[in-house]
Amino acid sequence: MKIDFPRFAQLTFALAAASCERPPPAVPPHVAEPPPEPEAGQVAESGPGEGNPAGNEPLPVEEAADLSRCASLSPSCEGLIQECQTLAGQGDPGSEGYYGGYRPRIAEEIATCWAANLAPPRCRAPAMGKCIREAVLRGPVDAATVPLCDEVIADCAQAGIKARYSREDCQKVLSSVSGQARADAARIIGPSGEGCSLEYALPYYPFGTTW
């Protein structure tokens, strides 16, 4: 058999050259792409373990108050049904006739108590104020009122006026309302001509001498 040496040499060199070439690069490992940046107005989602640290979570939005119990009040108690229906406030902040009222769960408890205790001829008996006072004192404390009450009590002390309420009562009172109603209550229980008292802090003056 005749061997074609030129062809054999060409193939040999080609194979040798191929064996000396660098191996193909390794396939890079898959790296997950970062999530897209949130668009304006959007809030980025938090993964497990992310977000606000424990104890600093924002307060949950409360559902509107169910004041259906107000309808069981006697129509003979003039205006009482309508007053009961506005326990959680009415109107928009800043608008004419706006009334802040109590927070929804507090308002519901007051309405239930009024329905059980107010009837002709004693439509505005002392129970009216007692219902509010007890609902306020049984309500939860909003953590945001803790430093606010400390500041108010310190302002009273600086003015040389002894606060006629405890720190806990201050927190309960301010926690029973929100928004502008809370700001107004904090101002009212601070240093004033009437002293540092809860008497005029809340609607219907449940901590006053009226009841």
Short mmCIF file of C-alpha atoms in Angstrom, two decimals:
data_model
loop_
_atom_site.label_atom_id
_atom_site.label_comp_id
_atom_site.label_asym_id
_atom_site.label_seq_id
_atom_site.Cartn_x
_atom_site.Cartn_y
_atom_site.Cartn_z
CA MET A 1 0.00 0.00 0.00
CA LYS A 2 1.41 3.32 -1.05
CA ILE A 3 1.37 6.02 1.65
CA ASP A 4 0.87 9.63 0.67
CA PHE A 5 3.47 11.13 3.01
CA PRO A 6 2.69 14.79 2.26
CA ARG A 7 -0.99 14.15 3.04
CA PHE A 8 -0.05 12.08 6.13
CA ALA A 9 2.24 14.84 7.43
CA GLN A 10 -0.47 17.47 6.88
CA LEU A 11 -3.00 15.46 8.90
CA THR A 12 -0.45 14.78 11.64
CA PHE A 13 0.39 18.45 12.07
CA ALA A 14 -3.28 19.37 12.06
CA LEU A 15 -4.05 16.91 14.85
CA ALA A 16 -1.06 18.08 16.88
CA ALA A 17 -2.08 21.70 16.53
CA ALA A 18 -5.60 20.90 17.65
CA SER A 19 -4.32 19.13 20.76
CA CYS A 20 -2.27 22.20 21.73
CA GLU A 21 -5.17 24.65 21.56
CA ARG A 22 -6.71 25.97 24.79
CA PRO A 23 -9.86 24.19 25.93
CA PRO A 24 -13.07 26.07 25.34
CA PRO A 25 -14.03 28.38 28.19
CA ALA A 26 -16.25 26.90 30.87
CA VAL A 27 -19.87 27.88 30.84
CA PRO A 28 -20.27 30.64 33.44
CA PRO A 29 -22.51 29.74 36.39
CA HIS A 30 -26.03 31.09 36.26
CA VAL A 31 -26.43 34.27 38.28
CA ALA A 32 -29.94 35.50 39.00
CA GLU A 33 -30.56 39.00 37.75
CA PRO A 34 -31.49 41.54 40.43
CA PRO A 35 -35.18 42.46 40.57
CA PRO A 36 -36.14 45.58 38.64
CA GLU A 37 -36.25 48.84 40.53
CA PRO A 38 -39.80 49.77 41.61
CA GLU A 39 -41.46 52.41 39.52
CA ALA A 40 -42.46 55.73 41.02
CA GLY A 41 -45.38 55.33 43.36
CA GLN A 42 -44.74 51.64 43.92
CA VAL A 43 -43.40 50.07 47.11
CA ALA A 44 -40.76 47.38 46.77
CA GLU A 45 -41.78 44.01 48.13
CA SER A 46 -39.81 42.74 51.10
CA GLY A 47 -38.41 39.25 51.17
CA PRO A 48 -38.35 36.99 54.23
CA GLY A 49 -36.71 38.68 57.19
CA GLU A 50 -36.73 42.08 55.51
CA GLY A 51 -38.82 45.15 56.21
CA ASN A 52 -39.31 47.04 59.42
CA PRO A 53 -37.75 45.59 62.57
CA ALA A 54 -40.08 44.03 65.12
CA GLY A 55 -41.91 46.58 67.21
CA ASN A 56 -41.73 49.32 64.57
CA GLU A 57 -44.47 48.09 62.29
CA PRO A 58 -46.96 50.74 61.19
CA LEU A 59 -50.35 50.63 62.82
CA PRO A 60 -52.89 48.65 60.82
CA VAL A 61 -55.62 50.60 59.09
CA GLU A 62 -58.82 50.20 61.07
CA GLU A 63 -62.06 49.21 59.43
CA ALA A 64 -64.91 51.69 59.63
CA ALA A 65 -66.97 51.58 62.80
CA ASP A 66 -70.14 49.51 62.85
CA LEU A 67 -72.59 51.78 64.64
CA SER A 68 -75.73 49.84 63.79
CA ARG A 69 -76.53 49.55 67.52
CA CYS A 70 -77.36 53.25 67.48
CA ALA A 71 -80.63 52.44 65.73
CA SER A 72 -81.88 50.66 68.86
CA LEU A 73 -81.84 53.91 70.84
CA SER A 74 -85.26 55.42 71.46
CA PRO A 75 -86.36 58.08 68.94
CA SER A 76 -87.89 59.83 71.94
CA CYS A 77 -84.36 60.74 73.03
CA GLU A 78 -84.15 63.73 70.74
CA GLY A 79 -81.03 63.77 68.59
CA LEU A 80 -79.37 60.88 70.42
CA ILE A 81 -79.49 58.43 67.51
CA GLN A 82 -77.79 60.96 65.23
CA GLU A 83 -75.17 61.75 67.87
CA CYS A 84 -74.48 58.05 68.32
CA GLN A 85 -74.02 57.62 64.57
CA THR A 86 -71.28 60.27 64.56
CA LEU A 87 -69.28 58.82 67.47
CA ALA A 88 -66.54 57.85 65.02
CA GLY A 89 -66.57 61.31 63.46
CA GLN A 90 -68.07 62.87 60.36
CA GLY A 91 -66.91 64.93 57.41
CA ASP A 92 -63.43 65.37 55.99
CA PRO A 93 -60.53 66.94 57.90
CA GLY A 94 -60.34 70.64 57.13
CA SER A 95 -63.90 70.85 55.84
CA GLU A 96 -66.68 72.79 57.49
CA GLY A 97 -68.51 70.77 60.09
CA TYR A 98 -65.72 68.21 60.42
CA TYR A 99 -65.78 66.27 63.68
CA GLY A 100 -62.98 63.85 64.49
CA GLY A 101 -64.78 61.54 66.88
CA TYR A 102 -63.39 58.41 68.49
CA ARG A 103 -61.44 55.61 66.85
CA PRO A 104 -63.71 52.93 65.33
CA ARG A 105 -63.44 50.23 67.99
CA ILE A 106 -63.86 52.77 70.81
CA ALA A 107 -66.90 54.27 69.07
CA GLU A 108 -68.48 50.82 68.68
CA GLU A 109 -68.11 50.06 72.38
CA ILE A 110 -69.62 53.41 73.33
CA ALA A 111 -72.57 52.85 70.99
CA THR A 112 -73.23 49.41 72.46
CA CYS A 113 -73.13 50.81 75.98
CA TRP A 114 -75.42 53.72 75.13
CA ALA A 115 -77.95 51.38 73.53
CA ALA A 116 -78.02 49.28 76.71
CA ASN A 117 -78.17 52.12 79.24
CA LEU A 118 -79.86 55.21 77.77
CA ALA A 119 -83.63 55.39 77.48
CA PRO A 120 -86.45 57.84 78.27
CA PRO A 121 -86.83 59.64 80.54
CA ARG A 122 -83.09 59.54 81.31
CA CYS A 123 -81.72 59.94 77.81
CA ARG A 124 -78.64 61.80 79.03
CA ALA A 125 -78.03 60.10 82.32
CA PRO A 126 -74.56 59.87 83.91
CA ALA A 127 -74.26 56.52 82.13
CA MET A 128 -73.64 58.49 78.93
CA GLY A 129 -70.30 59.79 80.17
CA LYS A 130 -69.50 56.59 82.02
CA CYS A 131 -69.85 54.55 78.82
CA ILE A 132 -67.30 56.77 77.08
CA ARG A 133 -64.90 56.84 80.00
CA GLU A 134 -64.88 53.07 80.40
CA ALA A 135 -64.47 52.46 76.65
CA VAL A 136 -61.51 54.85 76.55
CA LEU A 137 -59.78 53.28 79.55
CA ARG A 138 -60.32 49.75 78.22
CA GLY A 139 -58.93 50.61 74.81
CA PRO A 140 -55.42 49.69 73.63
CA VAL A 141 -52.53 52.14 73.89
CA ASP A 142 -51.08 53.43 70.64
CA ALA A 143 -47.28 53.39 71.03
CA ALA A 144 -47.11 56.79 69.35
CA THR A 145 -48.81 58.37 72.38
CA VAL A 146 -46.06 57.33 74.81
CA PRO A 147 -43.51 60.03 73.87
CA LEU A 148 -46.35 62.48 73.25
CA CYS A 149 -47.65 62.10 76.81
CA ASP A 150 -44.12 62.33 78.22
CA GLU A 151 -43.73 65.64 76.39
CA VAL A 152 -47.09 67.00 77.57
CA ILE A 153 -46.43 66.07 81.22
CA ALA A 154 -42.94 67.60 81.00
CA ASP A 155 -44.46 70.82 79.61
CA CYS A 156 -46.86 70.93 82.57
CA ALA A 157 -43.99 70.47 85.02
CA GLN A 158 -41.95 73.17 83.31
CA ALA A 159 -44.90 75.54 83.62
CA GLY A 160 -45.14 74.74 87.33
CA ILE A 161 -48.47 72.93 86.94
CA LYS A 162 -48.94 69.42 88.28
CA ALA A 163 -50.70 67.15 85.80
CA ARG A 164 -53.99 65.92 87.26
CA TYR A 165 -53.76 62.60 85.47
CA SER A 166 -51.40 59.66 85.27
CA ARG A 167 -49.13 58.90 82.35
CA GLU A 168 -51.21 55.81 81.60
CA ASP A 169 -54.48 57.79 81.56
CA CYS A 170 -52.88 60.30 79.20
CA GLN A 171 -51.90 57.50 76.83
CA LYS A 172 -55.38 55.96 76.97
CA VAL A 173 -57.07 59.29 76.26
CA LEU A 174 -54.85 60.20 73.32
CA SER A 175 -55.06 56.64 71.95
CA SER A 176 -58.85 56.85 71.78
CA VAL A 177 -58.69 59.47 69.03
CA SER A 178 -56.42 60.07 66.05
CA GLY A 179 -55.28 62.70 63.59
CA GLN A 180 -56.28 66.28 64.35
CA ALA A 181 -58.48 65.14 67.24
CA ARG A 182 -55.40 63.69 68.96
CA ALA A 183 -53.36 66.82 68.34
CA ASP A 184 -56.16 68.94 69.80
CA ALA A 185 -56.49 66.67 72.84
CA ALA A 186 -52.74 66.80 73.50
CA ARG A 187 -52.85 70.59 73.37
CA ILE A 188 -55.88 70.78 75.68
CA ILE A 189 -54.39 68.58 78.41
CA GLY A 190 -51.17 70.58 78.40
CA PRO A 191 -50.47 73.79 80.34
CA SER A 192 -53.50 76.08 80.16
CA GLY A 193 -55.72 78.33 82.25
CA GLU A 194 -57.70 75.28 83.35
CA GLY A 195 -54.54 73.51 84.46
CA CYS A 196 -53.24 70.21 83.12
CA SER A 197 -56.35 68.06 83.22
CA LEU A 198 -58.36 65.68 81.05
CA GLU A 199 -61.64 67.53 81.63
CA TYR A 200 -62.07 68.99 78.14
CA ALA A 201 -59.85 66.61 76.19
CA LEU A 202 -62.48 64.41 74.54
CA PRO A 203 -65.96 64.77 73.03
CA TYR A 204 -68.73 64.80 75.67
CA TYR A 205 -66.10 65.56 78.35
CA PRO A 206 -66.16 62.05 79.88
CA PHE A 207 -63.42 62.98 82.38
CA GLY A 208 -65.05 66.25 83.39
CA THR A 209 -67.51 67.18 86.11
CA THR A 210 -70.53 67.12 83.78
CA TRP A 211 -71.24 63.49 84.59
#
